[in-house]
Tab-separated table of N, CA and C in Angstrom:
chain	number	residue	atom	x	y	z
A	1	UNK	N	21.396	-1.367	-25.802
A	1	UNK	CA	20.233	-0.435	-25.725
A	1	UNK	C	20.071	-0.687	-24.160
A	2	UNK	N	20.773	0.881	-23.490
A	2	UNK	CA	20.291	1.417	-21.873
A	2	UNK	C	19.112	1.077	-21.585
A	3	UNK	N	18.344	0.924	-20.382
A	3	UNK	CA	17.795	1.331	-19.542
A	3	UNK	C	17.478	2.906	-19.401
A	4	UNK	N	16.349	3.029	-19.428
A	4	UNK	CA	15.841	4.539	-18.907
A	4	UNK	C	16.464	5.163	-17.165
A	5	UNK	N	17.074	6.380	-17.464
A	5	UNK	CA	16.700	6.568	-16.223
A	5	UNK	C	16.532	6.001	-15.047
A	6	UNK	N	17.086	5.997	-13.820
A	6	UNK	CA	15.539	5.665	-12.356
A	6	UNK	C	14.758	7.456	-13.213
A	7	UNK	N	15.493	8.644	-12.478
A	7	UNK	CA	15.137	10.209	-12.582
A	7	UNK	C	14.035	9.736	-13.683
A	8	UNK	N	13.678	9.227	-14.733
A	8	UNK	CA	13.234	9.100	-15.894
A	8	UNK	C	11.869	7.699	-16.262
A	9	UNK	N	11.926	7.242	-15.619
A	9	UNK	CA	11.100	6.163	-14.349
A	9	UNK	C	10.405	7.278	-13.368
A	10	UNK	N	10.976	7.436	-12.564
A	10	UNK	CA	10.134	7.527	-12.025
A	10	UNK	C	9.167	9.267	-12.019
A	11	UNK	N	9.441	9.450	-12.652
A	11	UNK	CA	8.627	10.791	-13.746
A	11	UNK	C	6.985	10.155	-14.066
A	12	UNK	N	7.486	8.800	-15.178
A	12	UNK	CA	6.934	8.254	-15.782
A	12	UNK	C	5.473	7.500	-15.078
A	13	UNK	N	6.312	6.875	-13.498
A	13	UNK	CA	5.648	6.299	-13.094
A	13	UNK	C	4.428	6.855	-12.417
A	14	UNK	N	4.758	8.625	-11.833
A	14	UNK	CA	3.850	9.602	-11.643
A	14	UNK	C	2.771	10.065	-12.105
A	15	UNK	N	3.971	10.232	-13.234
A	15	UNK	CA	2.315	11.358	-14.087
A	15	UNK	C	1.685	10.089	-14.358
A	16	UNK	N	1.679	8.430	-14.592
A	16	UNK	CA	0.454	7.744	-14.715
A	16	UNK	C	-0.071	7.703	-13.769
A	17	UNK	N	0.663	7.627	-12.632
A	17	UNK	CA	-0.903	7.062	-11.347
A	17	UNK	C	-1.137	8.583	-11.123
A	18	UNK	N	-0.567	9.918	-11.329
A	18	UNK	CA	-1.373	10.775	-11.488
A	18	UNK	C	-2.653	10.865	-12.236
A	19	UNK	N	-2.947	10.549	-13.025
A	19	UNK	CA	-3.608	10.159	-13.990
A	19	UNK	C	-4.282	9.044	-13.575
A	20	UNK	N	-4.318	8.383	-12.746
A	20	UNK	CA	-5.166	7.399	-12.375
A	20	UNK	C	-5.035	5.872	-12.966
A	21	UNK	N	-2.922	5.644	-13.476
A	21	UNK	CA	-3.131	4.777	-14.572
A	21	UNK	C	-2.126	3.913	-13.472
A	22	UNK	N	-1.773	2.407	-14.121
A	22	UNK	CA	-0.725	2.169	-13.333
A	22	UNK	C	0.516	1.517	-14.631
A	23	UNK	N	1.822	1.313	-13.599
A	23	UNK	CA	2.591	1.783	-15.254
A	23	UNK	C	3.243	0.139	-15.036
A	24	UNK	N	3.099	-0.560	-16.412
A	24	UNK	CA	3.359	-1.858	-16.191
A	24	UNK	C	5.691	-1.864	-17.420
A	25	UNK	N	5.907	-2.201	-16.501
A	25	UNK	CA	7.264	-2.136	-16.966
A	25	UNK	C	7.316	-3.457	-18.448
A	26	UNK	N	7.787	-3.158	-19.322
A	26	UNK	CA	8.359	-4.636	-19.652
A	26	UNK	C	9.405	-5.084	-19.809
A	27	UNK	N	9.785	-5.831	-19.115
A	27	UNK	CA	11.199	-6.418	-18.633
A	27	UNK	C	11.550	-7.787	-19.325
A	28	UNK	N	11.339	-7.633	-20.692
A	28	UNK	CA	12.140	-9.600	-21.001
A	28	UNK	C	13.571	-10.235	-21.037
A	29	UNK	N	13.057	-11.185	-20.742
A	29	UNK	CA	15.043	-12.058	-20.461
A	29	UNK	C	15.681	-12.063	-21.716
A	30	UNK	N	16.700	-12.336	-21.268
A	30	UNK	CA	17.769	-12.832	-22.896
A	30	UNK	C	16.791	-14.314	-23.510
A	31	UNK	N	17.747	-15.083	-24.805
A	31	UNK	CA	17.776	-15.824	-24.827
A	31	UNK	C	17.786	-17.023	-23.125
A	32	UNK	N	18.811	-16.541	-22.664
A	32	UNK	CA	19.283	-17.810	-21.697
A	32	UNK	C	18.779	-17.630	-20.353
A	33	UNK	N	17.584	-17.074	-20.779
A	33	UNK	CA	16.620	-16.852	-19.040
A	33	UNK	C	17.394	-15.694	-18.278
A	34	UNK	N	17.931	-14.954	-18.680
A	34	UNK	CA	18.656	-14.122	-17.388
A	34	UNK	C	18.403	-12.716	-17.572
A	35	UNK	N	17.933	-11.738	-16.670
A	35	UNK	CA	18.155	-10.413	-17.388
A	35	UNK	C	18.836	-9.919	-17.827
A	36	UNK	N	19.072	-8.303	-18.368
A	36	UNK	CA	20.375	-7.846	-18.783
A	36	UNK	C	20.326	-7.598	-17.089
A	37	UNK	N	22.394	-6.784	-16.278
A	37	UNK	CA	22.615	-6.547	-15.627
A	37	UNK	C	22.461	-5.204	-15.168
A	38	UNK	N	22.810	-4.230	-16.472
A	38	UNK	CA	21.850	-2.853	-16.540
A	38	UNK	C	20.563	-2.556	-16.021
A	39	UNK	N	19.060	-3.307	-17.051
A	39	UNK	CA	18.483	-3.578	-16.463
A	39	UNK	C	17.983	-3.705	-14.799
A	40	UNK	N	18.532	-5.004	-14.735
A	40	UNK	CA	18.448	-5.685	-13.024
A	40	UNK	C	18.460	-4.791	-12.185
A	41	UNK	N	20.002	-3.526	-12.437
A	41	UNK	CA	20.609	-2.829	-11.793
A	41	UNK	C	19.106	-2.007	-11.406
A	42	UNK	N	18.534	-1.011	-12.403
A	42	UNK	CA	18.093	-0.070	-12.737
A	42	UNK	C	16.101	-0.736	-12.098
A	43	UNK	N	15.775	-2.194	-11.892
A	43	UNK	CA	15.091	-2.052	-11.218
A	43	UNK	C	14.937	-3.070	-9.817
A	44	UNK	N	16.382	-2.812	-8.778
A	44	UNK	CA	16.073	-2.323	-8.243
A	44	UNK	C	16.276	-1.195	-7.354
A	45	UNK	N	16.716	-0.167	-7.996
A	45	UNK	CA	17.092	0.927	-8.011
A	45	UNK	C	15.594	1.089	-7.735
A	46	UNK	N	14.429	1.379	-9.170
A	46	UNK	CA	13.120	1.663	-8.723
A	46	UNK	C	12.666	0.560	-7.654
A	47	UNK	N	12.882	-0.578	-7.428
A	47	UNK	CA	12.582	-0.572	-5.671
A	47	UNK	C	12.929	-0.045	-4.762
A	48	UNK	N	13.442	0.833	-4.882
A	48	UNK	CA	14.703	1.086	-3.769
A	48	UNK	C	13.905	2.330	-3.939
A	49	UNK	N	13.109	3.096	-4.408
A	49	UNK	CA	12.695	4.447	-4.439
A	49	UNK	C	10.753	4.621	-3.826
A	50	UNK	N	11.056	2.337	-4.309
A	50	UNK	CA	9.220	2.733	-4.237
A	50	UNK	C	10.003	2.060	-2.559
A	51	UNK	N	9.820	1.489	-1.571
A	51	UNK	CA	9.925	1.539	-0.306
A	51	UNK	C	10.214	2.503	0.466
A	52	UNK	N	10.746	4.100	-0.522
A	52	UNK	CA	10.639	4.590	0.563
A	52	UNK	C	9.190	5.386	0.045
A	53	UNK	N	8.246	5.046	-1.381
A	53	UNK	CA	7.963	6.048	-1.814
A	53	UNK	C	6.125	5.573	-1.325
A	54	UNK	N	6.496	4.437	-0.857
A	54	UNK	CA	5.291	3.563	-1.055
A	54	UNK	C	3.892	3.717	-0.400
A	55	UNK	N	3.772	4.956	0.460
A	55	UNK	CA	2.714	5.027	0.577
A	55	UNK	C	2.243	6.573	0.498
A	56	UNK	N	2.788	6.581	-0.594
A	56	UNK	CA	2.539	8.265	-2.085
A	56	UNK	C	2.178	7.191	-3.482
A	57	UNK	N	1.611	6.065	-3.116
A	57	UNK	CA	2.180	5.605	-4.334
A	57	UNK	C	0.524	4.313	-4.739
A	58	UNK	N	1.051	3.568	-3.868
A	58	UNK	CA	-0.062	2.485	-3.603
A	58	UNK	C	-1.382	3.181	-2.741
A	59	UNK	N	-2.554	2.809	-3.521
A	59	UNK	CA	-3.827	2.679	-2.587
A	59	UNK	C	-3.880	4.489	-2.801
A	60	UNK	N	-3.110	5.258	-3.890
A	60	UNK	CA	-3.519	6.990	-3.417
A	60	UNK	C	-4.604	6.986	-4.694
A	61	UNK	N	-4.937	7.787	-4.502
A	61	UNK	CA	-5.938	8.225	-5.896
A	61	UNK	C	-5.309	9.982	-6.634
A	62	UNK	N	-6.412	9.822	-7.547
A	62	UNK	CA	-5.467	11.415	-8.301
A	62	UNK	C	-6.566	12.716	-7.485
A	63	UNK	N	-5.244	13.306	-7.719
A	63	UNK	CA	-6.354	14.534	-7.349
A	63	UNK	C	-5.309	15.868	-8.129
A	64	UNK	N	-6.592	17.246	-8.374
A	64	UNK	CA	-6.735	18.525	-8.897
A	64	UNK	C	-5.339	18.822	-8.415
A	65	UNK	N	-4.268	19.570	-8.808
A	65	UNK	CA	-4.922	19.691	-10.684
A	65	UNK	C	-3.580	18.023	-11.046
A	66	UNK	N	-3.268	17.269	-10.576
A	66	UNK	CA	-3.015	15.925	-11.677
A	66	UNK	C	-1.259	16.331	-11.560
A	67	UNK	N	-1.182	17.223	-12.003
A	67	UNK	CA	-0.201	17.394	-13.037
A	67	UNK	C	0.022	18.758	-13.056
A	68	UNK	N	1.100	20.101	-13.125
A	68	UNK	CA	1.431	21.251	-13.336
A	68	UNK	C	3.055	21.034	-14.317
A	69	UNK	N	4.073	22.103	-14.487
A	69	UNK	CA	5.251	22.408	-14.974
A	69	UNK	C	6.479	21.950	-13.995
A	70	UNK	N	6.116	21.803	-13.073
A	70	UNK	CA	6.962	20.895	-11.881
A	70	UNK	C	6.203	20.002	-11.166
A	71	UNK	N	5.912	19.544	-11.145
A	71	UNK	CA	5.292	18.467	-10.211
A	71	UNK	C	3.699	17.136	-10.206
A	72	UNK	N	3.773	16.153	-10.266
A	72	UNK	CA	2.539	15.388	-10.139
A	72	UNK	C	2.132	15.225	-8.387
A	73	UNK	N	0.537	15.050	-8.780
A	73	UNK	CA	0.326	14.486	-7.315
A	73	UNK	C	-0.878	14.420	-7.248
A	74	UNK	N	-1.189	13.333	-6.015
A	74	UNK	CA	-2.019	11.844	-5.598
A	74	UNK	C	-1.959	12.351	-4.041
A	75	UNK	N	-3.693	12.135	-3.859
A	75	UNK	CA	-4.457	11.944	-3.070
A	75	UNK	C	-4.180	10.649	-2.090
A	76	UNK	N	-3.067	10.964	-0.530
A	76	UNK	CA	-3.122	9.413	0.179
A	76	UNK	C	-3.675	8.841	0.380
A	77	UNK	N	-4.091	7.648	0.403
A	77	UNK	CA	-4.640	6.633	1.732
A	77	UNK	C	-5.086	7.327	3.014
A	78	UNK	N	-4.090	8.631	3.610
A	78	UNK	CA	-4.227	9.128	4.656
A	78	UNK	C	-4.540	10.518	4.622
A	79	UNK	N	-4.812	10.578	3.259
A	79	UNK	CA	-5.083	12.269	3.563
A	79	UNK	C	-4.556	12.953	3.130
A	80	UNK	N	-3.162	13.046	3.029
A	80	UNK	CA	-2.072	13.978	2.329
A	80	UNK	C	-2.532	13.879	1.345
A	81	UNK	N	-1.885	14.699	0.750
A	81	UNK	CA	-1.178	14.985	-0.686
A	81	UNK	C	0.188	14.928	-0.690
A	82	UNK	N	0.494	13.963	-1.852
A	82	UNK	CA	1.493	13.456	-1.939
A	82	UNK	C	2.325	14.754	-3.245
A	83	UNK	N	2.890	15.148	-3.706
A	83	UNK	CA	3.532	16.312	-4.949
A	83	UNK	C	4.965	15.570	-5.563
A	84	UNK	N	5.527	15.523	-6.481
A	84	UNK	CA	6.270	14.713	-7.018
A	84	UNK	C	7.154	15.497	-7.894
A	85	UNK	N	8.225	15.847	-7.515
A	85	UNK	CA	9.527	16.295	-9.038
A	85	UNK	C	9.416	16.041	-10.210
A	86	UNK	N	8.910	17.120	-11.326
A	86	UNK	CA	8.754	16.278	-12.879
A	86	UNK	C	9.763	16.716	-13.473
A	87	UNK	N	11.687	16.758	-13.017
A	87	UNK	CA	12.070	17.141	-13.702
A	87	UNK	C	11.882	17.276	-15.193
A	88	UNK	N	12.830	18.794	-16.026
A	88	UNK	CA	12.318	18.747	-17.323
A	88	UNK	C	13.559	18.055	-18.186
A	89	UNK	N	13.430	17.701	-19.075
A	89	UNK	CA	13.992	16.906	-19.796
A	89	UNK	C	15.214	16.876	-20.556
A	90	UNK	N	16.126	16.144	-20.066
A	90	UNK	CA	17.262	16.649	-20.257
A	90	UNK	C	18.160	16.836	-18.904
A	91	UNK	N	17.469	17.456	-18.191
A	91	UNK	CA	17.910	18.141	-17.037
A	91	UNK	C	18.619	16.815	-16.088
A	92	UNK	N	19.400	17.729	-15.734
A	92	UNK	CA	20.421	17.123	-14.258
A	92	UNK	C	20.451	17.909	-13.257
A	93	UNK	N	20.379	16.935	-11.614
A	93	UNK	CA	20.383	17.886	-10.869
A	93	UNK	C	18.661	18.296	-10.282
A	94	UNK	N	19.110	18.519	-8.839
A	94	UNK	CA	17.345	19.423	-8.414
A	94	UNK	C	17.143	20.887	-7.839
A	95	UNK	N	16.108	20.951	-8.305
A	95	UNK	CA	16.084	22.514	-7.735
A	95	UNK	C	16.005	22.905	-6.264
A	96	UNK	N	16.553	23.996	-6.226
A	96	UNK	CA	16.655	24.712	-4.306
A	96	UNK	C	15.356	24.179	-3.941
A	97	UNK	N	14.815	25.270	-4.515
A	97	UNK	CA	12.702	25.683	-4.287
A	97	UNK	C	11.950	24.466	-5.602
A	98	UNK	N	10.832	24.267	-4.818
A	98	UNK	CA	9.512	23.536	-5.606
A	98	UNK	C	8.422	24.255	-6.072
A	99	UNK	N	8.157	25.003	-6.907
A	99	UNK	CA	6.308	24.814	-6.809
A	99	UNK	C	5.249	24.508	-7.147
A	100	UNK	N	5.218	24.008	-6.161
A	100	UNK	CA	3.860	22.856	-6.184
A	100	UNK	C	2.184	24.350	-6.429
A	101	UNK	N	1.357	23.915	-7.004
A	101	UNK	CA	0.330	24.467	-7.576
A	101	UNK	C	-1.102	23.990	-6.110
A	102	UNK	N	-2.215	24.535	-6.387
A	102	UNK	CA	-3.412	24.177	-5.465
A	102	UNK	C	-3.969	24.349	-4.084
A	103	UNK	N	-4.282	24.274	-3.648
A	103	UNK	CA	-4.861	24.842	-1.981
A	103	UNK	C	-4.534	24.295	-0.922
A	104	UNK	N	-4.238	23.837	-0.034
A	104	UNK	CA	-3.293	23.291	0.110
A	104	UNK	C	-3.665	23.370	1.843
A	105	UNK	N	-4.280	25.058	2.204
A	105	UNK	CA	-4.995	25.204	3.490
A	105	UNK	C	-3.702	26.209	3.581
A	106	UNK	N	-4.199	26.320	5.301
A	106	UNK	CA	-3.778	27.528	6.126
A	106	UNK	C	-2.245	27.223	6.408
A	107	UNK	N	-1.631	26.337	7.197
A	107	UNK	CA	-0.709	26.328	7.182
A	107	UNK	C	-0.209	24.491	7.427
A	108	UNK	N	-0.454	24.085	6.335
A	108	UNK	CA	0.721	22.820	5.765
A	108	UNK	C	1.941	22.781	6.643
A	109	UNK	N	1.639	20.800	7.055
A	109	UNK	CA	3.173	20.345	6.917
A	109	UNK	C	4.089	19.189	5.847
A	110	UNK	N	5.044	20.227	5.150
A	110	UNK	CA	4.896	19.535	4.245
A	110	UNK	C	6.711	18.630	4.857
A	111	UNK	N	6.861	17.118	4.300
A	111	UNK	CA	8.041	16.579	4.543
A	111	UNK	C	8.362	15.565	3.458
A	112	UNK	N	9.702	15.234	3.448
A	112	UNK	CA	9.506	13.921	1.652
A	112	UNK	C	10.311	13.039	2.303
A	113	UNK	N	9.420	12.083	1.896
A	113	UNK	CA	9.180	10.901	2.511
A	113	UNK	C	10.588	10.156	2.493
A	114	UNK	N	10.970	9.534	4.028
A	114	UNK	CA	12.279	8.934	3.974
A	114	UNK	C	12.951	9.129	5.515
A	115	UNK	N	12.445	11.231	4.841
A	115	UNK	CA	13.424	11.868	5.927
A	115	UNK	C	12.249	12.620	6.642
A	116	UNK	N	12.581	12.421	8.294
A	116	UNK	CA	11.445	12.955	9.050
A	116	UNK	C	11.114	14.455	9.205
A	117	UNK	N	12.493	15.447	8.773
A	117	UNK	CA	12.540	16.764	9.265
A	117	UNK	C	11.048	17.583	8.406
A	118	UNK	N	10.733	18.074	8.543
A	118	UNK	CA	9.983	19.372	8.302
A	118	UNK	C	10.460	20.045	7.521
A	119	UNK	N	9.807	20.425	6.552
A	119	UNK	CA	10.627	21.171	4.908
A	119	UNK	C	9.896	22.493	5.341
A	120	UNK	N	10.839	23.904	5.398
A	120	UNK	CA	10.340	24.878	4.934
A	120	UNK	C	9.429	25.216	3.504
A	121	UNK	N	8.280	25.605	3.930
A	121	UNK	CA	7.093	25.834	3.051
A	121	UNK	C	7.094	27.546	3.089
A	122	UNK	N	6.426	28.179	2.080
A	122	UNK	CA	5.682	29.217	2.353
A	122	UNK	C	4.252	29.171	1.349
A	123	UNK	N	3.282	29.466	1.399
A	123	UNK	CA	1.983	30.134	0.062
A	123	UNK	C	3.156	31.234	-0.599
A	124	UNK	N	1.909	30.945	-1.280
A	124	UNK	CA	2.496	31.524	-2.948
A	124	UNK	C	0.563	31.804	-3.273
A	125	UNK	N	0.859	33.475	-3.970
A	125	UNK	CA	-0.436	32.945	-5.170
A	125	UNK	C	-1.792	31.801	-5.250
A	126	UNK	N	-0.429	31.172	-6.071
A	126	UNK	CA	-1.143	30.182	-6.787
A	126	UNK	C	-0.705	28.053	-5.915
A	127	UNK	N	-0.190	28.575	-4.414
A	127	UNK	CA	0.164	27.302	-3.894
A	127	UNK	C	1.221	27.253	-2.941
A	128	UNK	N	2.781	26.543	-3.102
A	128	UNK	CA	3.259	26.452	-1.924
A	128	UNK	C	5.019	26.851	-2.655
A	129	UNK	N	5.733	27.519	-1.969
A	129	UNK	CA	7.008	27.091	-2.358
A	129	UNK	C	7.909	26.394	-1.269
A	130	UNK	N	8.759	24.971	-2.444
A	130	UNK	CA	8.616	24.093	-0.545
A	130	UNK	C	10.967	24.067	-1.125
A	131	UNK	N	11.335	25.093	-0.364
A	131	UNK	CA	12.755	24.300	0.223
A	131	UNK	C	13.616	22.822	-0.105
A	132	UNK	N	13.962	22.998	-1.309
A	132	UNK	CA	14.415	21.434	-1.050
A	132	UNK	C	16.204	21.084	-0.172
A	133	UNK	N	15.862	20.588	0.971
A	133	UNK	CA	17.191	20.345	1.526
A	133	UNK	C	18.453	20.360	0.417
A	134	UNK	N	19.873	20.893	0.962
A	134	UNK	CA	20.645	20.175	0.204
A	134	UNK	C	20.646	18.246	-0.202
A	135	UNK	N	21.021	17.836	0.632
A	135	UNK	CA	20.779	16.758	1.420
A	135	UNK	C	19.617	15.815	0.651
A	136	UNK	N	19.324	16.712	0.418
A	136	UNK	CA	18.172	15.367	-0.657
A	136	UNK	C	18.520	15.855	-2.702
A	137	UNK	N	18.833	16.840	-3.129
A	137	UNK	CA	19.435	17.304	-3.839
A	137	UNK	C	21.051	16.802	-4.489
A	138	UNK	N	21.763	15.824	-2.944
A	138	UNK	CA	22.935	15.923	-3.007
A	138	UNK	C	23.344	15.222	-4.991
A	139	UNK	N	24.562	14.625	-4.463
A	139	UNK	CA	25.417	14.327	-6.109
A	139	UNK	C	24.921	13.245	-6.356
A	140	UNK	N	23.877	12.236	-5.123
A	140	UNK	CA	24.484	10.842	-5.773
A	140	UNK	C	23.016	10.862	-5.131
A	141	UNK	N	21.893	11.979	-5.772
A	141	UNK	CA	20.546	11.869	-5.765
A	141	UNK	C	19.869	11.235	-7.742
A	142	UNK	N	19.284	10.651	-7.450
A	142	UNK	CA	19.208	10.212	-8.857
A	142	UNK	C	17.096	11.298	-8.800
A	143	UNK	N	16.864	10.496	-7.742
A	143	UNK	CA	14.987	11.102	-7.982
A	143	UNK	C	14.515	11.794	-6.760
A	144	UNK	N	14.211	12.592	-6.297
A	144	UNK	CA	13.628	12.898	-5.064
A	144	UNK	C	12.326	12.447	-4.398
A	145	UNK	N	12.684	12.515	-3.795
A	145	UNK	CA	11.250	10.967	-2.897
A	145	UNK	C	9.912	12.330	-3.102
A	146	UNK	N	8.969	11.063	-2.362
A	146	UNK	CA	8.046	12.746	-2.751
A	146	UNK	C	7.475	13.424	-1.598
A	147	UNK	N	6.615	14.812	-1.567
A	147	UNK	CA	6.596	15.745	-0.565
A	147	UNK	C	5.381	15.370	-0.033
A	148	UNK	N	5.581	14.968	0.918
A	148	UNK	CA	4.306	14.518	1.960
A	148	UNK	C	3.238	15.828	2.443
A	149	UNK	N	1.817	16.258	1.475
A	149	UNK	CA	1.756	17.647	2.187
A	149	UNK	C	0.396	17.429	2.948
A	150	UNK	N	0.666	17.493	4.901
A	150	UNK	CA	-0.302	17.482	4.696
A	150	UNK	C	-1.002	19.131	5.557
A	151	UNK	N	-2.615	18.782	6.153
A	151	UNK	CA	-2.958	19.735	5.992
A	151	UNK	C	-2.868	20.608	7.701
A	152	UNK	N	-2.646	21.446	7.764
A	152	UNK	CA	-2.223	22.136	9.346
A	152	UNK	C	-2.189	21.711	10.471
A	153	UNK	N	-0.407	21.277	9.616
A	153	UNK	CA	0.385	21.066	10.820
A	153	UNK	C	-0.115	19.358	11.263
A	154	UNK	N	-0.619	18.561	10.419
A	154	UNK	CA	-1.056	17.284	9.898
A	154	UNK	C	0.335	16.921	10.193
């Protein structure tokens, strides 16, 4: 029995967090007390993702619209909105652009956690369209980092 792919675990985590919940991973040891190597690898990958995205999850609160067809949303302790890409079931790769719903103010600053470059974003009728750089969606990327959206150049 293989563990869920990282992108599926991250999606599950952020969907639950966006609704104010907590994720409990049921990881049971084998009869000899060890953990399946494949499960251990997946836990290490999730831990690595959390090290980059911790500020977007820990201490954050649900914020409208909570979730839409493309993303889940949280309000961080720092006041920024964090958006998380929600891949379609069975999808591979990541989109070149991500459509985000909500009112993010006049000139928000969008960055990806773990990457200090400002991302290209344009306001749309329903929110923002953010261009996801190639380095974040390359062949080795299993889960996109959170997008930090700060109002007016913050």
